[in-house]
GROMACS .gro file of C-alpha atoms in nm:
model
  143
    1ILE     CA    1   0.000   0.000   0.000
    2VAL     CA    2   0.123   0.348  -0.091
    3LEU     CA    3  -0.028   0.687  -0.002
    4THR     CA    4  -0.012   0.986  -0.233
    5GLY     CA    5  -0.140   1.341  -0.220
    6GLY     CA    6  -0.133   1.603  -0.490
    7ASP     CA    7  -0.253   1.918  -0.658
    8ASP     CA    8  -0.598   1.764  -0.706
    9ARG     CA    9  -0.665   1.815  -0.329
   10LEU     CA   10  -0.708   1.440  -0.278
   11TRP     CA   11  -0.516   1.168  -0.102
   12LYS     CA   12  -0.518   0.825  -0.256
   13MET     CA   13  -0.429   0.484  -0.121
   14TRP     CA   14  -0.290   0.252  -0.386
   15GLY     CA   15  -0.261  -0.127  -0.376
   16PHE     CA   16   0.037  -0.301  -0.524
   17PRO     CA   17   0.137  -0.479  -0.740
   18ASP     CA   18  -0.182  -0.400  -0.937
   19GLY     CA   19  -0.169  -0.022  -0.882
   20ASN     CA   20  -0.542   0.004  -0.817
   21ILE     CA   21  -0.688   0.281  -0.602
   22LEU     CA   22  -0.817   0.132  -0.276
   23MET     CA   23  -0.945   0.452  -0.115
   24THR     CA   24  -0.963   0.825  -0.180
   25GLY     CA   25  -1.011   1.111   0.062
   26GLU     CA   26  -1.137   1.459  -0.016
   27GLY     CA   27  -1.188   1.762   0.204
   28HIS     CA   28  -0.882   1.983   0.169
   29THR     CA   29  -0.938   2.302  -0.029
   30ASP     CA   30  -0.584   2.328  -0.171
   31TRP     CA   31  -0.295   2.099  -0.275
   32LEU     CA   32  -0.172   1.826  -0.043
   33SER     CA   33   0.188   1.842   0.070
   34GLY     CA   34   0.210   1.532   0.287
   35CYS     CA   35   0.036   1.220   0.405
   36CYS     CA   36   0.142   0.962   0.660
   37PHE     CA   37  -0.008   0.652   0.825
   38ARG     CA   38  -0.060   0.645   1.201
   39PRO     CA   39   0.172   0.377   1.346
   40SER     CA   40  -0.131   0.157   1.422
   41GLY     CA   41  -0.232   0.180   1.055
   42THR     CA   42  -0.592   0.276   1.136
   43GLN     CA   43  -0.569   0.645   1.052
   44LEU     CA   44  -0.364   0.887   0.850
   45VAL     CA   45  -0.266   1.252   0.866
   46THR     CA   46  -0.247   1.494   0.573
   47SER     CA   47  -0.110   1.845   0.534
   48SER     CA   48  -0.215   2.103   0.279
   49GLY     CA   49  -0.170   2.441   0.120
   50ASP     CA   50  -0.505   2.531   0.278
   51THR     CA   51  -0.316   2.584   0.613
   52THR     CA   52  -0.473   2.279   0.779
   53VAL     CA   53  -0.371   1.936   0.900
   54ARG     CA   54  -0.639   1.667   0.882
   55LEU     CA   55  -0.677   1.328   1.048
   56TRP     CA   56  -0.862   1.057   0.860
   57ASP     CA   57  -1.022   0.738   0.986
   58LEU     CA   58  -0.961   0.468   0.728
   59SER     CA   59  -1.250   0.250   0.842
   60ARG     CA   60  -1.489   0.537   0.764
   61SER     CA   61  -1.292   0.691   0.474
   62GLY     CA   62  -1.357   1.029   0.626
   63CYS     CA   63  -1.195   1.323   0.799
   64ILE     CA   64  -1.239   1.302   1.176
   65LEU     CA   65  -1.040   1.609   1.283
   66THR     CA   66  -0.915   1.930   1.123
   67LEU     CA   67  -0.627   2.102   1.302
   68ARG     CA   68  -0.606   2.476   1.244
   69GLY     CA   69  -0.338   2.716   1.364
   70HIS     CA   70  -0.089   2.777   1.086
   71SER     CA   71  -0.123   3.104   0.896
   72ARG     CA   72   0.032   2.981   0.570
   73ALA     CA   73   0.058   2.654   0.376
   74VAL     CA   74   0.147   2.344   0.575
   75ARG     CA   75   0.447   2.187   0.400
   76GLY     CA   76   0.466   1.852   0.579
   77CYS     CA   77   0.338   1.631   0.858
   78CYS     CA   78   0.429   1.315   1.048
   79TRP     CA   79   0.318   1.094   1.339
   80HIS     CA   80   0.511   1.027   1.657
   81SER     CA   81   0.581   0.655   1.700
   82CYS     CA   82   0.340   0.637   1.999
   83GLY     CA   83   0.054   0.753   1.773
   84ASP     CA   84  -0.065   1.028   2.010
   85PHE     CA   85   0.110   1.324   1.849
   86VAL     CA   86   0.131   1.475   1.502
   87ALA     CA   87   0.392   1.728   1.392
   88SER     CA   88   0.343   1.985   1.116
   89ALA     CA   89   0.580   2.221   0.933
   90SER     CA   90   0.457   2.542   0.772
   91ALA     CA   91   0.552   2.819   0.532
   92ASP     CA   92   0.465   3.056   0.819
   93GLY     CA   93   0.808   2.971   0.967
   94THR     CA   94   0.674   2.759   1.253
   95SER     CA   95   0.622   2.395   1.333
   96LYS     CA   96   0.356   2.260   1.563
   97ILE     CA   97   0.319   1.953   1.781
   98TRP     CA   98  -0.045   1.848   1.800
   99ASP     CA   99  -0.196   1.625   2.071
  100VAL     CA  100  -0.456   1.423   1.881
  101ASN     CA  101  -0.628   1.305   2.201
  102SER     CA  102  -0.701   1.656   2.329
  103GLU     CA  103  -0.732   1.787   1.969
  104ARG     CA  104  -0.511   2.090   2.037
  105CYS     CA  105  -0.168   2.231   1.967
  106ARG     CA  106   0.072   2.130   2.243
  107TYR     CA  107   0.374   2.334   2.123
  108THR     CA  108   0.460   2.588   1.855
  109LEU     CA  109   0.825   2.571   1.753
  110ARG     CA  110   0.970   2.908   1.652
  111GLY     CA  111   1.325   2.982   1.543
  112HIS     CA  112   1.354   2.937   1.168
  113LYS     CA  113   1.375   3.259   0.967
  114ASP     CA  114   1.188   3.123   0.663
  115SER     CA  115   0.944   2.850   0.560
  116VAL     CA  116   0.975   2.519   0.746
  117ASN     CA  117   0.961   2.264   0.466
  118SER     CA  118   0.983   1.929   0.643
  119ILE     CA  119   0.950   1.775   0.986
  120GLU     CA  120   1.012   1.430   1.128
  121PHE     CA  121   1.014   1.271   1.473
  122LEU     CA  122   1.323   1.066   1.542
  123PRO     CA  123   1.204   0.708   1.609
  124PHE     CA  124   1.092   0.636   1.967
  125SER     CA  125   1.213   0.976   2.084
  126SER     CA  126   1.088   1.320   2.185
  127THR     CA  127   1.322   1.482   1.932
  128VAL     CA  128   1.196   1.644   1.612
  129VAL     CA  129   1.411   1.750   1.319
  130THR     CA  130   1.299   2.033   1.091
  131SER     CA  131   1.444   2.170   0.768
  132SER     CA  132   1.388   2.522   0.645
  133ALA     CA  133   1.422   2.745   0.341
  134ASP     CA  134   1.660   2.947   0.561
  135LYS     CA  135   1.912   2.667   0.480
  136THR     CA  136   1.920   2.525   0.833
  137LEU     CA  137   1.822   2.207   1.011
  138SER     CA  138   1.704   2.224   1.371
  139LEU     CA  139   1.666   1.959   1.640
  140TRP     CA  140   1.391   2.022   1.894
  141ASP     CA  141   1.324   1.846   2.226
  142VAL     CA  142   0.944   1.853   2.252
  143ARG     CA  143   0.908   1.705   2.599
   0.00000   0.00000   0.00000
């Protein structure tokens, strides 16, 4: 199974080796920049040019939560290995750590001088790495 997101505002789940579309999700109002499975495999998270991050329940094929707080396009997203937190990176120069259980932003990471273009949790850790258009990488302890 492979996930894709694109300019058509949709995410698609593809089965291999046949390459058939297993599921499609719509709801974002601009291009998708990222999509990632929850570690349990039951949900996914997407990020978009519409400034939002969305959580999707695969058993219902629908959006179950929209996270708002970035002021510009969200450039990437990822899950923490525990499955309780999502991280997002934005063109507004910030990154956010979202608690999916309380449905709120836990931390806003500020320090880059330009768009934050990618974000990733280090496996089984409270450390996040971000990359920015300001030509820097940053490591953040989000405990």
